[in-house]
mmCIF file of N, CA and C in Angstrom:
data_model
loop_
_atom_site.group_PDB
_atom_site.id
_atom_site.type_symbol
_atom_site.label_atom_id
_atom_site.label_comp_id
_atom_site.label_asym_id
_atom_site.label_seq_id
_atom_site.Cartn_x
_atom_site.Cartn_y
_atom_site.Cartn_z
ATOM 1 N N MET A 1 114.956 -275.339 75.382
ATOM 2 C CA MET A 1 115.320 -276.991 75.249
ATOM 3 C C MET A 1 116.943 -277.173 75.746
ATOM 4 N N ILE A 2 116.950 -278.453 76.164
ATOM 5 C CA ILE A 2 117.711 -278.608 76.840
ATOM 6 C C ILE A 2 118.224 -279.949 76.285
ATOM 7 N N SER A 3 119.431 -279.748 76.352
ATOM 8 C CA SER A 3 120.680 -280.515 75.499
ATOM 9 C C SER A 3 120.381 -282.365 76.701
ATOM 10 N N PRO A 4 120.341 -283.070 75.840
ATOM 11 C CA PRO A 4 120.451 -284.683 76.314
ATOM 12 C C PRO A 4 122.392 -284.435 77.343
ATOM 13 N N ASN A 5 122.937 -284.079 77.021
ATOM 14 C CA ASN A 5 124.695 -283.811 77.381
ATOM 15 C C ASN A 5 124.442 -283.473 78.825
ATOM 16 N N ALA A 6 124.125 -282.346 78.715
ATOM 17 C CA ALA A 6 123.373 -281.756 80.304
ATOM 18 C C ALA A 6 123.114 -282.023 81.523
ATOM 19 N N VAL A 7 123.797 -281.892 82.139
ATOM 20 C CA VAL A 7 123.892 -282.380 83.366
ATOM 21 C C VAL A 7 123.428 -281.266 84.212
ATOM 22 N N ILE A 8 121.889 -281.928 85.723
ATOM 23 C CA ILE A 8 121.003 -280.889 85.764
ATOM 24 C C ILE A 8 121.198 -281.368 87.540
ATOM 25 N N SER A 9 121.187 -280.546 88.236
ATOM 26 C CA SER A 9 120.362 -281.263 89.559
ATOM 27 C C SER A 9 119.501 -280.929 90.038
ATOM 28 N N PRO A 10 118.819 -282.251 90.039
ATOM 29 C CA PRO A 10 117.818 -282.276 90.803
ATOM 30 C C PRO A 10 117.126 -280.725 91.544
ATOM 31 N N ALA A 11 118.261 -280.198 91.939
ATOM 32 C CA ALA A 11 118.300 -279.660 93.033
ATOM 33 C C ALA A 11 117.768 -277.899 92.879
ATOM 34 N N SER A 12 117.783 -278.113 90.956
ATOM 35 C CA SER A 12 117.948 -276.346 91.081
ATOM 36 C C SER A 12 116.341 -276.408 90.388
ATOM 37 N N VAL A 13 116.681 -275.166 89.876
ATOM 38 C CA VAL A 13 115.146 -274.677 89.187
ATOM 39 C C VAL A 13 115.382 -274.009 88.398
ATOM 40 N N ILE A 14 114.629 -274.470 86.866
ATOM 41 C CA ILE A 14 114.761 -273.918 85.356
ATOM 42 C C ILE A 14 114.274 -273.521 85.005
ATOM 43 N N GLY A 15 113.442 -272.605 84.804
ATOM 44 C CA GLY A 15 112.551 -271.776 84.309
ATOM 45 C C GLY A 15 112.027 -272.037 82.741
ATOM 46 N N PRO A 16 110.549 -271.386 82.219
ATOM 47 C CA PRO A 16 110.242 -271.445 81.365
ATOM 48 C C PRO A 16 111.316 -270.964 80.137
ATOM 49 N N ASP A 17 110.650 -271.887 78.907
ATOM 50 C CA ASP A 17 112.138 -271.621 78.087
ATOM 51 C C ASP A 17 113.084 -271.230 77.816
ATOM 52 N N CYS A 18 114.114 -271.937 78.563
ATOM 53 C CA CYS A 18 115.359 -271.765 78.393
ATOM 54 C C CYS A 18 115.949 -272.752 77.916
ATOM 55 N N GLU A 19 117.350 -272.236 77.337
ATOM 56 C CA GLU A 19 117.991 -273.356 76.532
ATOM 57 C C GLU A 19 118.998 -273.378 77.486
ATOM 58 N N ILE A 20 119.735 -274.711 77.553
ATOM 59 C CA ILE A 20 120.994 -275.362 78.072
ATOM 60 C C ILE A 20 121.401 -276.074 77.095
ATOM 61 N N ALA A 21 123.315 -275.680 76.522
ATOM 62 C CA ALA A 21 123.328 -276.456 75.422
ATOM 63 C C ALA A 21 124.761 -277.767 76.122
ATOM 64 N N GLU A 22 124.902 -278.078 75.311
ATOM 65 C CA GLU A 22 125.817 -279.426 75.968
ATOM 66 C C GLU A 22 126.517 -279.499 76.381
ATOM 67 N N SER A 23 126.921 -280.210 77.301
ATOM 68 C CA SER A 23 128.166 -280.363 78.395
ATOM 69 C C SER A 23 128.215 -278.845 79.265
ATOM 70 N N ALA A 24 126.794 -278.275 79.836
ATOM 71 C CA ALA A 24 126.343 -277.120 80.711
ATOM 72 C C ALA A 24 126.748 -278.013 81.944
ATOM 73 N N VAL A 25 126.809 -278.052 83.246
ATOM 74 C CA VAL A 25 126.273 -278.136 84.026
ATOM 75 C C VAL A 25 125.448 -277.165 85.542
ATOM 76 N N ILE A 26 124.678 -277.532 85.460
ATOM 77 C CA ILE A 26 123.316 -276.843 86.850
ATOM 78 C C ILE A 26 123.816 -277.612 87.800
ATOM 79 N N GLY A 27 124.271 -276.865 88.717
ATOM 80 C CA GLY A 27 124.516 -277.673 89.848
ATOM 81 C C GLY A 27 123.021 -277.155 90.908
ATOM 82 N N ALA A 28 123.265 -277.560 92.259
ATOM 83 C CA ALA A 28 122.248 -277.275 93.469
ATOM 84 C C ALA A 28 122.629 -276.063 93.611
ATOM 85 N N GLY A 29 120.747 -275.328 93.909
ATOM 86 C CA GLY A 29 120.558 -273.601 94.762
ATOM 87 C C GLY A 29 121.143 -273.342 93.294
ATOM 88 N N VAL A 30 120.886 -273.577 92.465
ATOM 89 C CA VAL A 30 120.872 -272.539 91.254
ATOM 90 C C VAL A 30 119.878 -272.659 90.826
ATOM 91 N N THR A 31 118.781 -271.139 90.270
ATOM 92 C CA THR A 31 118.049 -270.907 89.997
ATOM 93 C C THR A 31 117.969 -269.830 88.583
ATOM 94 N N LEU A 32 117.037 -270.407 87.376
ATOM 95 C CA LEU A 32 117.613 -270.055 86.210
ATOM 96 C C LEU A 32 116.015 -268.995 85.989
ATOM 97 N N GLY A 33 116.115 -267.712 85.590
ATOM 98 C CA GLY A 33 114.923 -267.413 85.279
ATOM 99 C C GLY A 33 114.273 -268.043 83.859
ATOM 100 N N ARG A 34 113.530 -267.290 83.432
ATOM 101 C CA ARG A 34 112.495 -267.206 82.129
ATOM 102 C C ARG A 34 113.466 -267.169 80.992
ATOM 103 N N ARG A 35 113.292 -267.881 79.880
ATOM 104 C CA ARG A 35 114.436 -267.469 78.602
ATOM 105 C C ARG A 35 115.814 -267.585 78.467
ATOM 106 N N VAL A 36 116.478 -267.771 80.101
ATOM 107 C CA VAL A 36 118.178 -267.517 80.011
ATOM 108 C C VAL A 36 118.774 -268.991 79.012
ATOM 109 N N ARG A 37 119.708 -268.240 78.210
ATOM 110 C CA ARG A 37 120.239 -269.241 77.419
ATOM 111 C C ARG A 37 121.497 -269.195 78.300
ATOM 112 N N VAL A 38 121.979 -270.592 78.438
ATOM 113 C CA VAL A 38 123.167 -271.178 78.811
ATOM 114 C C VAL A 38 124.471 -271.936 77.692
ATOM 115 N N GLY A 39 125.290 -271.776 77.251
ATOM 116 C CA GLY A 39 125.857 -271.533 76.463
ATOM 117 C C GLY A 39 126.850 -273.206 76.913
ATOM 118 N N ALA A 40 127.551 -273.872 75.650
ATOM 119 C CA ALA A 40 128.572 -275.173 75.816
ATOM 120 C C ALA A 40 129.161 -275.281 76.853
ATOM 121 N N GLY A 41 129.764 -275.925 77.572
ATOM 122 C CA GLY A 41 129.838 -276.511 78.824
ATOM 123 C C GLY A 41 130.332 -275.122 79.946
ATOM 124 N N CYS A 42 129.475 -274.326 80.110
ATOM 125 C CA CYS A 42 129.196 -273.955 81.428
ATOM 126 C C CYS A 42 129.083 -274.422 82.569
ATOM 127 N N VAL A 43 129.050 -274.165 83.793
ATOM 128 C CA VAL A 43 129.314 -274.694 85.256
ATOM 129 C C VAL A 43 128.573 -273.629 86.083
ATOM 130 N N LEU A 44 127.204 -273.914 86.932
ATOM 131 C CA LEU A 44 126.707 -273.246 87.521
ATOM 132 C C LEU A 44 126.522 -273.670 88.586
ATOM 133 N N GLN A 45 127.237 -272.773 89.603
ATOM 134 C CA GLN A 45 127.318 -274.125 91.035
ATOM 135 C C GLN A 45 126.691 -273.195 92.438
ATOM 136 N N GLY A 46 125.378 -273.067 92.908
ATOM 137 C CA GLY A 46 124.717 -271.863 93.538
ATOM 138 C C GLY A 46 125.499 -272.315 95.337
ATOM 139 N N PRO A 47 124.574 -271.136 95.585
ATOM 140 C CA PRO A 47 123.235 -270.502 95.694
ATOM 141 C C PRO A 47 123.501 -269.811 94.388
ATOM 142 N N CYS A 48 122.854 -270.079 93.347
ATOM 143 C CA CYS A 48 122.877 -268.636 92.525
ATOM 144 C C CYS A 48 121.699 -268.549 91.811
ATOM 145 N N HIS A 49 121.036 -266.785 91.501
ATOM 146 C CA HIS A 49 120.382 -266.883 90.901
ATOM 147 C C HIS A 49 120.328 -265.989 89.452
ATOM 148 N N VAL A 50 119.925 -266.486 88.840
ATOM 149 C CA VAL A 50 119.832 -266.045 87.529
ATOM 150 C C VAL A 50 119.008 -265.775 86.742
ATOM 151 N N ALA A 51 118.218 -264.462 86.611
ATOM 152 C CA ALA A 51 116.773 -264.036 86.638
ATOM 153 C C ALA A 51 116.182 -264.038 84.981
ATOM 154 N N ASP A 52 115.633 -263.629 84.464
ATOM 155 C CA ASP A 52 114.655 -263.569 82.957
ATOM 156 C C ASP A 52 115.720 -262.820 82.152
ATOM 157 N N ASP A 53 116.062 -263.385 80.723
ATOM 158 C CA ASP A 53 116.542 -263.219 79.472
ATOM 159 C C ASP A 53 117.729 -262.871 79.585
ATOM 160 N N VAL A 54 118.497 -263.801 80.449
ATOM 161 C CA VAL A 54 120.085 -264.169 80.557
ATOM 162 C C VAL A 54 121.233 -264.179 79.665
ATOM 163 N N LEU A 55 121.768 -264.239 79.137
ATOM 164 C CA LEU A 55 122.833 -265.203 78.062
ATOM 165 C C LEU A 55 124.374 -265.481 79.000
ATOM 166 N N LEU A 56 124.268 -266.515 78.938
ATOM 167 C CA LEU A 56 125.806 -266.920 79.413
ATOM 168 C C LEU A 56 126.408 -267.783 78.520
ATOM 169 N N GLY A 57 127.439 -267.031 77.921
ATOM 170 C CA GLY A 57 128.218 -267.256 76.712
ATOM 171 C C GLY A 57 128.975 -269.358 77.520
ATOM 172 N N PRO A 58 129.258 -269.723 76.106
ATOM 173 C CA PRO A 58 130.156 -270.581 76.367
ATOM 174 C C PRO A 58 130.759 -270.758 77.387
ATOM 175 N N GLY A 59 131.185 -271.851 77.980
ATOM 176 C CA GLY A 59 132.093 -272.273 79.242
ATOM 177 C C GLY A 59 132.214 -271.593 80.585
ATOM 178 N N VAL A 60 131.474 -270.309 80.748
ATOM 179 C CA VAL A 60 131.002 -269.493 81.766
ATOM 180 C C VAL A 60 131.180 -270.238 83.458
ATOM 181 N N LEU A 61 131.867 -269.958 83.635
ATOM 182 C CA LEU A 61 131.970 -270.613 84.970
ATOM 183 C C LEU A 61 131.314 -269.445 86.570
ATOM 184 N N MET A 62 130.207 -270.086 86.553
ATOM 185 C CA MET A 62 129.789 -269.264 88.165
ATOM 186 C C MET A 62 129.634 -269.881 88.953
ATOM 187 N N ALA A 63 130.401 -269.542 90.668
ATOM 188 C CA ALA A 63 130.121 -270.366 91.160
ATOM 189 C C ALA A 63 130.203 -269.754 92.771
ATOM 190 N N ALA A 64 129.225 -269.880 93.567
ATOM 191 C CA ALA A 64 129.068 -269.725 95.222
ATOM 192 C C ALA A 64 129.871 -270.355 96.222
ATOM 193 N N ALA A 65 130.397 -269.231 97.121
ATOM 194 C CA ALA A 65 131.175 -269.894 98.187
ATOM 195 C C ALA A 65 130.187 -270.834 98.899
ATOM 196 N N ASP A 66 130.574 -271.308 100.039
ATOM 197 C CA ASP A 66 130.158 -272.218 101.213
ATOM 198 C C ASP A 66 129.590 -271.443 101.854
ATOM 199 N N ASP A 67 130.030 -270.186 101.693
ATOM 200 C CA ASP A 67 129.481 -269.626 103.033
ATOM 201 C C ASP A 67 128.613 -268.289 103.485
ATOM 202 N N GLY A 68 127.493 -269.398 102.272
ATOM 203 C CA GLY A 68 126.459 -267.675 102.159
ATOM 204 C C GLY A 68 126.255 -266.859 101.220
ATOM 205 N N ASP A 69 127.563 -266.558 100.628
ATOM 206 C CA ASP A 69 127.436 -265.709 99.563
ATOM 207 C C ASP A 69 126.006 -266.156 98.476
ATOM 208 N N THR A 70 125.800 -265.209 97.924
ATOM 209 C CA THR A 70 125.364 -265.788 96.811
ATOM 210 C C THR A 70 125.512 -264.667 95.517
ATOM 211 N N LEU A 71 125.198 -265.404 94.675
ATOM 212 C CA LEU A 71 125.428 -265.062 93.081
ATOM 213 C C LEU A 71 123.917 -264.200 92.700
ATOM 214 N N GLU A 72 123.938 -262.973 92.164
ATOM 215 C CA GLU A 72 122.894 -262.564 91.838
ATOM 216 C C GLU A 72 123.340 -262.356 90.187
ATOM 217 N N VAL A 73 121.986 -262.441 88.600
ATOM 218 C CA VAL A 73 122.492 -261.611 87.688
ATOM 219 C C VAL A 73 121.174 -261.635 87.332
ATOM 220 N N GLU A 74 120.963 -260.176 87.441
ATOM 221 C CA GLU A 74 120.281 -259.561 87.237
ATOM 222 C C GLU A 74 119.458 -259.418 85.498
ATOM 223 N N ALA A 75 117.813 -259.604 85.122
ATOM 224 C CA ALA A 75 117.483 -259.249 83.948
ATOM 225 C C ALA A 75 117.918 -258.713 82.947
ATOM 226 N N GLY A 76 118.532 -259.250 81.842
ATOM 227 C CA GLY A 76 118.921 -258.972 80.689
ATOM 228 C C GLY A 76 120.682 -258.733 80.801
ATOM 229 N N ALA A 77 121.228 -259.515 81.319
ATOM 230 C CA ALA A 77 122.605 -259.506 81.638
ATOM 231 C C ALA A 77 123.274 -260.133 80.499
ATOM 232 N N GLN A 78 124.158 -259.770 80.030
ATOM 233 C CA GLN A 78 124.996 -261.065 79.127
ATOM 234 C C GLN A 78 126.427 -261.187 79.663
ATOM 235 N N ILE A 79 127.075 -262.698 79.473
ATOM 236 C CA ILE A 79 128.189 -262.747 80.549
ATOM 237 C C ILE A 79 129.371 -263.422 79.120
ATOM 238 N N GLY A 80 130.146 -263.178 78.746
ATOM 239 C CA GLY A 80 130.535 -263.537 77.775
ATOM 240 C C GLY A 80 131.134 -265.027 78.143
ATOM 241 N N ALA A 81 131.897 -265.298 76.754
ATOM 242 C CA ALA A 81 132.143 -266.472 76.267
ATOM 243 C C ALA A 81 133.176 -266.656 78.142
ATOM 244 N N GLY A 82 133.666 -268.010 77.996
ATOM 245 C CA GLY A 82 134.848 -268.128 79.348
ATOM 246 C C GLY A 82 134.791 -267.283 80.636
ATOM 247 N N ALA A 83 133.846 -266.515 80.553
ATOM 248 C CA ALA A 83 134.005 -265.703 82.383
ATOM 249 C C ALA A 83 134.008 -266.355 83.001
ATOM 250 N N LEU A 84 134.820 -265.631 84.224
ATOM 251 C CA LEU A 84 134.834 -266.733 85.502
ATOM 252 C C LEU A 84 134.231 -265.564 86.385
ATOM 253 N N VAL A 85 133.170 -265.872 87.065
ATOM 254 C CA VAL A 85 132.219 -264.905 87.540
ATOM 255 C C VAL A 85 132.368 -265.170 89.234
ATOM 256 N N PRO A 86 132.559 -264.700 89.941
ATOM 257 C CA PRO A 86 133.243 -264.993 91.521
ATOM 258 C C PRO A 86 131.725 -264.531 92.526
ATOM 259 N N CYS A 87 132.094 -265.499 93.413
ATOM 260 C CA CYS A 87 131.084 -265.268 94.788
ATOM 261 C C CYS A 87 130.464 -264.074 95.137
ATOM 262 N N ASP A 88 129.524 -263.792 95.768
ATOM 263 C CA ASP A 88 128.777 -262.896 96.334
ATOM 264 C C ASP A 88 129.181 -261.339 95.371
ATOM 265 N N GLU A 89 128.586 -261.585 94.517
ATOM 266 C CA GLU A 89 128.591 -260.112 93.577
ATOM 267 C C GLU A 89 126.774 -260.339 92.721
ATOM 268 N N THR A 90 126.610 -258.841 92.437
ATOM 269 C CA THR A 90 125.799 -258.845 91.840
ATOM 270 C C THR A 90 125.919 -258.523 90.288
ATOM 271 N N ILE A 91 125.521 -259.015 89.194
ATOM 272 C CA ILE A 91 125.885 -258.158 88.129
ATOM 273 C C ILE A 91 124.435 -257.562 88.020
ATOM 274 N N GLY A 92 124.415 -255.898 87.737
ATOM 275 C CA GLY A 92 123.230 -255.745 87.470
ATOM 276 C C GLY A 92 122.514 -255.614 85.935
ATOM 277 N N ARG A 93 121.160 -255.362 86.631
ATOM 278 C CA ARG A 93 120.096 -255.559 84.892
ATOM 279 C C ARG A 93 120.537 -254.808 83.652
ATOM 280 N N GLY A 94 120.205 -255.507 82.709
ATOM 281 C CA GLY A 94 121.306 -254.983 81.390
ATOM 282 C C GLY A 94 123.026 -254.914 81.651
ATOM 283 N N GLY A 95 123.364 -255.560 82.477
ATOM 284 C CA GLY A 95 125.252 -255.400 82.789
ATOM 285 C C GLY A 95 126.250 -256.699 81.341
ATOM 286 N N ARG A 96 127.015 -256.524 81.467
ATOM 287 C CA ARG A 96 127.807 -257.264 80.836
ATOM 288 C C ARG A 96 129.120 -257.369 81.072
ATOM 289 N N VAL A 97 129.431 -258.766 80.926
ATOM 290 C CA VAL A 97 131.166 -259.142 80.988
ATOM 291 C C VAL A 97 131.345 -259.486 79.979
ATOM 292 N N GLU A 98 132.425 -258.830 79.469
ATOM 293 C CA GLU A 98 133.172 -259.167 78.581
ATOM 294 C C GLU A 98 133.729 -260.801 78.505
ATOM 295 N N PRO A 99 134.190 -261.249 77.793
ATOM 296 C CA PRO A 99 134.568 -262.394 76.973
ATOM 297 C C PRO A 99 135.704 -262.618 77.719
ATOM 298 N N GLY A 100 136.224 -263.867 78.799
ATOM 299 C CA GLY A 100 137.468 -264.537 79.504
ATOM 300 C C GLY A 100 137.622 -263.298 81.066
ATOM 301 N N TYR A 101 136.690 -262.844 80.916
ATOM 302 C CA TYR A 101 137.333 -262.094 82.401
ATOM 303 C C TYR A 101 137.477 -262.896 83.439
ATOM 304 N N GLU A 102 138.003 -262.749 84.063
ATOM 305 C CA GLU A 102 138.292 -263.546 85.266
ATOM 306 C C GLU A 102 137.997 -262.133 86.954
ATOM 307 N N SER A 103 137.481 -261.138 86.456
ATOM 308 C CA SER A 103 136.824 -259.989 87.543
ATOM 309 C C SER A 103 135.705 -259.373 86.825
ATOM 310 N N VAL A 104 134.987 -259.757 87.556
ATOM 311 C CA VAL A 104 133.667 -259.779 87.075
ATOM 312 C C VAL A 104 133.425 -257.402 87.727
ATOM 313 N N ALA A 105 133.763 -257.168 88.136
ATOM 314 C CA ALA A 105 134.259 -255.815 88.906
ATOM 315 C C ALA A 105 134.216 -254.725 87.909
ATOM 316 N N ARG A 106 135.748 -255.358 86.931
ATOM 317 C CA ARG A 106 136.379 -254.298 86.600
ATOM 318 C C ARG A 106 134.629 -254.014 85.282
ATOM 319 N N SER A 107 134.579 -255.190 84.739
ATOM 320 C CA SER A 107 133.265 -255.164 83.533
ATOM 321 C C SER A 107 132.508 -254.367 83.308
ATOM 322 N N CYS A 108 131.392 -254.590 84.648
ATOM 323 C CA CYS A 108 129.779 -253.912 84.648
ATOM 324 C C CYS A 108 129.669 -253.307 86.136
ATOM 325 N N GLY A 109 128.821 -252.926 85.949
ATOM 326 C CA GLY A 109 128.276 -252.339 87.819
ATOM 327 C C GLY A 109 127.826 -253.387 88.455
ATOM 328 N N LEU A 110 128.089 -253.544 89.461
ATOM 329 C CA LEU A 110 128.277 -254.571 90.704
ATOM 330 C C LEU A 110 128.011 -253.450 91.593
ATOM 331 N N ARG A 111 126.963 -254.442 92.316
ATOM 332 C CA ARG A 111 126.546 -253.817 93.597
ATOM 333 C C ARG A 111 126.977 -254.701 94.848
#
């Protein structure tokens, strides 16, 4: 289900059975896998790949830099409300980022 108030770039890829809440913004270069849940007010800007069964809490900001960096969120990861995920990071399979974090490096195993 995709909220009618969500903004989704035609240059993004949304997998099957995703849930995208109101006021979420999915920018160009973002790929969502299957069953990804995007909370209200999230902003995702690519290049960014979010694997299957990931939960993004409300207000998460994920933005990659324009210098070729890519964000990777592996299957089953959970990113808490209001977290800021910096560019060029990988959140490992089943990783968890606590709500409000501004640096995921301290909250889960990164590669």
